[in-house]
Short mmCIF file of C-alpha atoms in Angstrom, two decimals:
data_model
loop_
_atom_site.label_atom_id
_atom_site.label_comp_id
_atom_site.label_asym_id
_atom_site.label_seq_id
_atom_site.Cartn_x
_atom_site.Cartn_y
_atom_site.Cartn_z
CA MET U 1 -0.06 0.05 0.14
CA THR U 2 1.25 3.37 -0.86
CA SER U 3 1.81 5.69 2.10
CA VAL U 4 0.36 9.18 1.96
CA PRO U 5 3.05 11.66 2.28
CA THR U 6 2.71 14.03 5.16
CA PRO U 7 1.75 17.71 4.15
CA ILE U 8 4.58 20.33 4.15
CA PRO U 9 3.59 23.29 6.22
CA SER U 10 3.63 26.47 4.53
CA ARG U 11 6.49 28.87 4.82
CA THR U 12 4.32 31.33 6.69
CA GLN U 13 3.20 28.67 9.25
CA TYR U 14 6.81 27.47 9.63
CA VAL U 15 7.94 31.07 10.46
CA LEU U 16 4.93 31.84 12.45
CA GLU U 17 5.47 28.79 14.84
CA GLY U 18 9.18 29.59 14.99
CA ILE U 19 8.73 33.11 16.20
CA LYS U 20 5.97 32.06 18.56
CA HIS U 21 8.09 29.47 20.16
CA ARG U 22 11.07 32.02 20.58
CA ILE U 23 8.73 34.47 22.20
CA LEU U 24 6.91 31.99 24.54
CA THR U 25 10.17 30.43 25.70
CA GLY U 26 11.92 33.70 26.24
CA GLN U 27 14.45 33.73 23.58
CA LEU U 28 12.65 36.77 22.33
CA THR U 29 11.96 39.22 24.97
CA PRO U 30 9.28 41.87 25.55
CA GLY U 31 9.98 44.98 23.83
CA GLN U 32 12.69 43.27 21.43
CA ALA U 33 12.54 44.35 17.91
CA LEU U 34 11.60 41.94 15.17
CA VAL U 35 13.43 43.03 12.10
CA GLU U 36 12.00 41.23 8.81
CA THR U 37 15.32 40.88 6.92
CA GLU U 38 16.99 39.39 10.09
CA LEU U 39 14.07 36.95 10.58
CA ALA U 40 13.99 36.03 6.94
CA ALA U 41 17.75 35.15 7.00
CA GLN U 42 17.38 33.08 10.23
CA PHE U 43 14.51 31.13 8.78
CA GLY U 44 15.92 30.87 5.46
CA VAL U 45 12.72 32.38 3.70
CA SER U 46 11.90 35.66 1.85
CA LYS U 47 10.50 38.78 3.88
CA THR U 48 6.80 37.93 2.47
CA PRO U 49 6.18 34.91 5.00
CA VAL U 50 7.97 36.89 7.74
CA ARG U 51 5.69 39.75 7.05
CA GLU U 52 2.51 37.52 7.08
CA ALA U 53 3.39 35.60 10.25
CA LEU U 54 4.26 38.99 12.17
CA LYS U 55 0.85 40.10 10.90
CA THR U 56 -0.77 37.02 12.31
CA LEU U 57 1.03 37.43 15.64
CA ALA U 58 -0.01 40.84 15.93
CA GLY U 59 -3.71 39.75 15.69
CA THR U 60 -3.18 37.18 18.58
CA GLY U 61 -1.48 39.97 20.67
CA LEU U 62 2.00 38.63 20.81
CA VAL U 63 3.51 41.31 18.98
CA VAL U 64 2.94 45.07 18.32
CA MET U 65 3.22 46.72 14.90
CA SER U 66 3.87 50.53 15.02
CA GLN U 67 4.33 52.91 12.15
CA TYR U 68 7.34 54.32 13.87
CA LYS U 69 8.92 51.72 15.93
CA GLY U 70 8.20 48.67 13.63
CA VAL U 71 7.27 45.25 15.11
CA THR U 72 8.31 44.43 18.74
CA VAL U 73 7.43 41.74 21.02
CA ARG U 74 4.64 42.91 23.24
CA MET U 75 5.39 44.30 26.56
CA VAL U 76 4.17 42.53 29.44
CA ASP U 77 2.80 44.75 32.30
CA ALA U 78 0.22 44.62 35.22
CA ASP U 79 -2.50 46.00 32.97
CA MET U 80 -1.88 43.19 30.41
CA ALA U 81 -1.77 40.56 33.14
CA ARG U 82 -5.06 41.72 34.55
CA GLU U 83 -6.75 41.48 31.19
CA VAL U 84 -5.65 38.18 30.35
CA TYR U 85 -5.96 36.38 33.81
CA ASP U 86 -9.27 38.20 34.34
CA VAL U 87 -10.50 35.95 31.26
CA ARG U 88 -8.75 32.78 32.62
CA LEU U 89 -10.25 33.26 36.00
CA LEU U 90 -13.79 33.66 34.68
CA LEU U 91 -13.83 30.73 32.09
CA GLU U 92 -11.04 28.25 32.86
CA PRO U 93 -12.20 26.96 36.17
CA GLU U 94 -15.74 26.55 34.80
CA ALA U 95 -14.55 24.74 31.70
CA LEU U 96 -12.77 22.24 33.93
CA ARG U 97 -15.82 21.74 36.10
CA ARG U 98 -17.83 20.86 32.87
CA THR U 99 -14.98 18.67 31.76
CA VAL U 100 -15.18 16.56 35.19
CA CYS U 101 -19.03 16.69 35.06
CA ARG U 102 -19.07 15.18 31.42
CA GLY U 103 -16.61 12.35 32.55
CA ALA U 104 -14.35 13.32 29.59
CA SER U 105 -10.99 11.82 29.27
CA LEU U 106 -8.09 13.43 31.11
CA ASP U 107 -5.53 11.22 29.60
CA ALA U 108 -3.84 14.19 27.65
CA ALA U 109 -3.74 16.15 30.99
CA ARG U 110 -1.92 13.23 32.68
CA THR U 111 0.54 12.87 29.63
CA ALA U 112 1.18 16.81 29.64
CA LEU U 113 1.85 16.66 33.36
CA THR U 114 4.40 13.79 33.02
CA ARG U 115 6.07 15.71 30.02
CA ALA U 116 6.43 18.78 32.35
CA ASP U 117 7.86 16.66 35.36
CA ASP U 118 10.45 14.90 32.91
CA ALA U 119 11.37 18.23 30.92
CA SER U 120 15.08 18.86 30.45
CA ASP U 121 14.82 22.51 30.12
CA THR U 122 12.38 25.40 30.67
CA ALA U 123 11.06 25.79 27.24
CA GLU U 124 10.12 22.21 27.14
CA ARG U 125 8.41 22.45 30.62
CA SER U 126 6.74 25.73 29.57
CA LEU U 127 5.15 24.19 26.42
CA ALA U 128 4.08 20.98 28.51
CA ASN U 129 2.37 23.12 31.24
CA ARG U 130 0.55 24.93 28.52
CA GLU U 131 -0.77 21.63 27.04
CA PHE U 132 -1.66 20.49 30.62
CA HIS U 133 -4.14 23.44 31.06
CA ARG U 134 -5.50 23.00 27.47
CA ALA U 135 -6.14 19.59 28.24
CA LEU U 136 -8.39 20.36 31.21
CA TYR U 137 -10.56 22.89 29.44
CA VAL U 138 -10.80 21.56 25.62
CA PRO U 139 -12.99 18.48 26.53
CA CYS U 140 -15.67 20.78 28.39
CA GLY U 141 -18.31 20.17 25.72
CA ASN U 142 -18.57 23.69 24.59
CA PRO U 143 -16.17 24.29 21.54
CA LEU U 144 -16.91 28.08 21.66
CA LEU U 145 -15.74 28.12 25.34
CA GLY U 146 -12.57 26.19 24.29
CA ARG U 147 -11.84 28.59 21.52
CA MET U 148 -12.21 31.49 23.60
CA LEU U 149 -9.56 30.29 26.14
CA ASP U 150 -7.48 29.45 23.22
CA GLU U 151 -7.42 33.05 21.98
CA VAL U 152 -5.78 34.24 25.28
CA ARG U 153 -3.47 31.09 25.87
CA ASP U 154 -0.62 32.64 24.02
CA GLN U 155 -0.72 35.99 25.84
CA ALA U 156 -1.00 34.01 29.14
CA ALA U 157 2.01 32.01 28.27
CA LEU U 158 3.89 35.45 27.48
CA VAL U 159 3.16 36.62 30.97
CA SER U 160 4.16 33.35 32.52
CA ALA U 161 7.59 33.54 30.47
CA VAL U 162 8.23 37.02 32.02
CA ALA U 163 7.33 36.03 35.45
CA TRP U 164 9.36 32.72 35.45
CA ALA U 165 12.42 34.72 34.06
CA ALA U 166 12.15 36.91 37.29
CA ASP U 167 11.24 34.54 39.87
CA PRO U 168 10.86 30.65 38.94
CA SER U 169 8.23 28.64 40.50
CA TRP U 170 7.99 25.45 38.77
CA GLU U 171 7.92 23.27 41.75
CA ARG U 172 5.04 24.93 43.32
CA GLU U 173 3.20 25.09 40.26
CA ALA U 174 4.01 21.29 39.47
CA SER U 175 2.59 20.33 42.95
CA GLU U 176 -0.72 22.51 42.29
CA HIS U 177 -1.03 20.59 38.84
CA ARG U 178 -0.97 17.42 40.43
CA GLU U 179 -3.66 18.46 43.03
CA ILE U 180 -5.91 19.92 40.31
CA LEU U 181 -5.60 16.44 38.23
CA ARG U 182 -6.12 14.35 41.20
CA LEU U 183 -9.38 16.23 42.23
CA ALA U 184 -10.55 15.95 38.50
CA LEU U 185 -9.74 12.32 38.42
CA ASP U 186 -11.66 11.64 41.43
CA GLY U 187 -14.79 13.35 39.99
CA ASP U 188 -14.73 16.30 42.30
CA ALA U 189 -15.77 18.97 39.69
CA ASP U 190 -16.28 21.81 42.03
CA GLY U 191 -13.28 21.04 44.07
CA ALA U 192 -11.03 20.73 40.82
CA ALA U 193 -12.55 24.13 39.75
CA ARG U 194 -11.80 25.74 43.01
CA ALA U 195 -8.04 24.24 43.01
CA LEU U 196 -7.59 25.51 39.33
CA HIS U 197 -8.97 28.99 40.29
CA ALA U 198 -6.47 29.28 43.31
CA HIS U 199 -3.59 28.13 41.33
CA ILE U 200 -4.32 30.94 38.30
CA ALA U 201 -4.91 33.53 41.00
CA SER U 202 -1.74 32.84 43.11
CA PHE U 203 0.42 32.85 40.16
CA VAL U 204 -0.54 36.35 39.06
CA GLU U 205 -0.59 37.68 42.42
CA ARG U 206 3.07 36.42 42.97
CA ALA U 207 4.18 37.97 39.58
CA PHE U 208 2.14 41.16 39.61
CA PRO U 209 1.23 41.80 43.24
CA ASP U 210 -0.66 45.16 42.09
CA VAL U 211 -3.09 43.13 40.01
CA GLN U 212 -6.45 42.56 41.57
CA VAL U 213 -7.83 39.22 40.57
CA GLU U 214 -11.54 38.21 40.65
CA ALA U 215 -12.72 36.78 43.85
CA GLN U 216 -14.24 33.19 43.99
CA GLY U 217 -17.69 32.71 45.09
CA GLU U 218 -19.19 30.47 47.56
CA ASP U 219 -20.25 28.05 45.15
CA GLY U 220 -16.75 27.57 44.00
CA GLN U 221 -17.20 29.40 40.73
CA ALA U 222 -14.76 31.87 39.28
#
């Protein structure tokens, strides 16, 4: 039987994923200029796919395009962190609660947690942690809710990259992840949601003490 060749990603997608990876793993830092000619040379492509990739990244909020300053990695400040984490606190615990109530599989979350524990560097651990959170909310049964959280996922990762560079807190977060997953696997939907809310809130409070995060209600909802 003839095997079907794997589709080759477009040059724009290749450049897009490459730049995003560098931003989210801290290789490109907030405020750093992104020069089309330099990126084109690094990725071995023309300026056109680089330009298209940067436009897409601007749409997701990872880079900023200015008529005078050109393209730069988005700066992270307390206002940005508050906006992004407000959305996460309002939506992510509820999505997890629904995931657990549906009895959806959490195998992907378990796998991501193992990958994070076994990671050999911060970049790999960061990517695994992102996949862990996504594996908790994607099976919630509401695709729109999942897409809304996906939209802030990269910006949340940018906030995390900056915070981790200043004050690594991997061990604490890994412990909190294990507790969230334990509660979810035990079928404790409200307990898992509360633990996830506390996990997200404590992270942004440590990284940005001036940020006021949403309080949690008595019913355990964000």
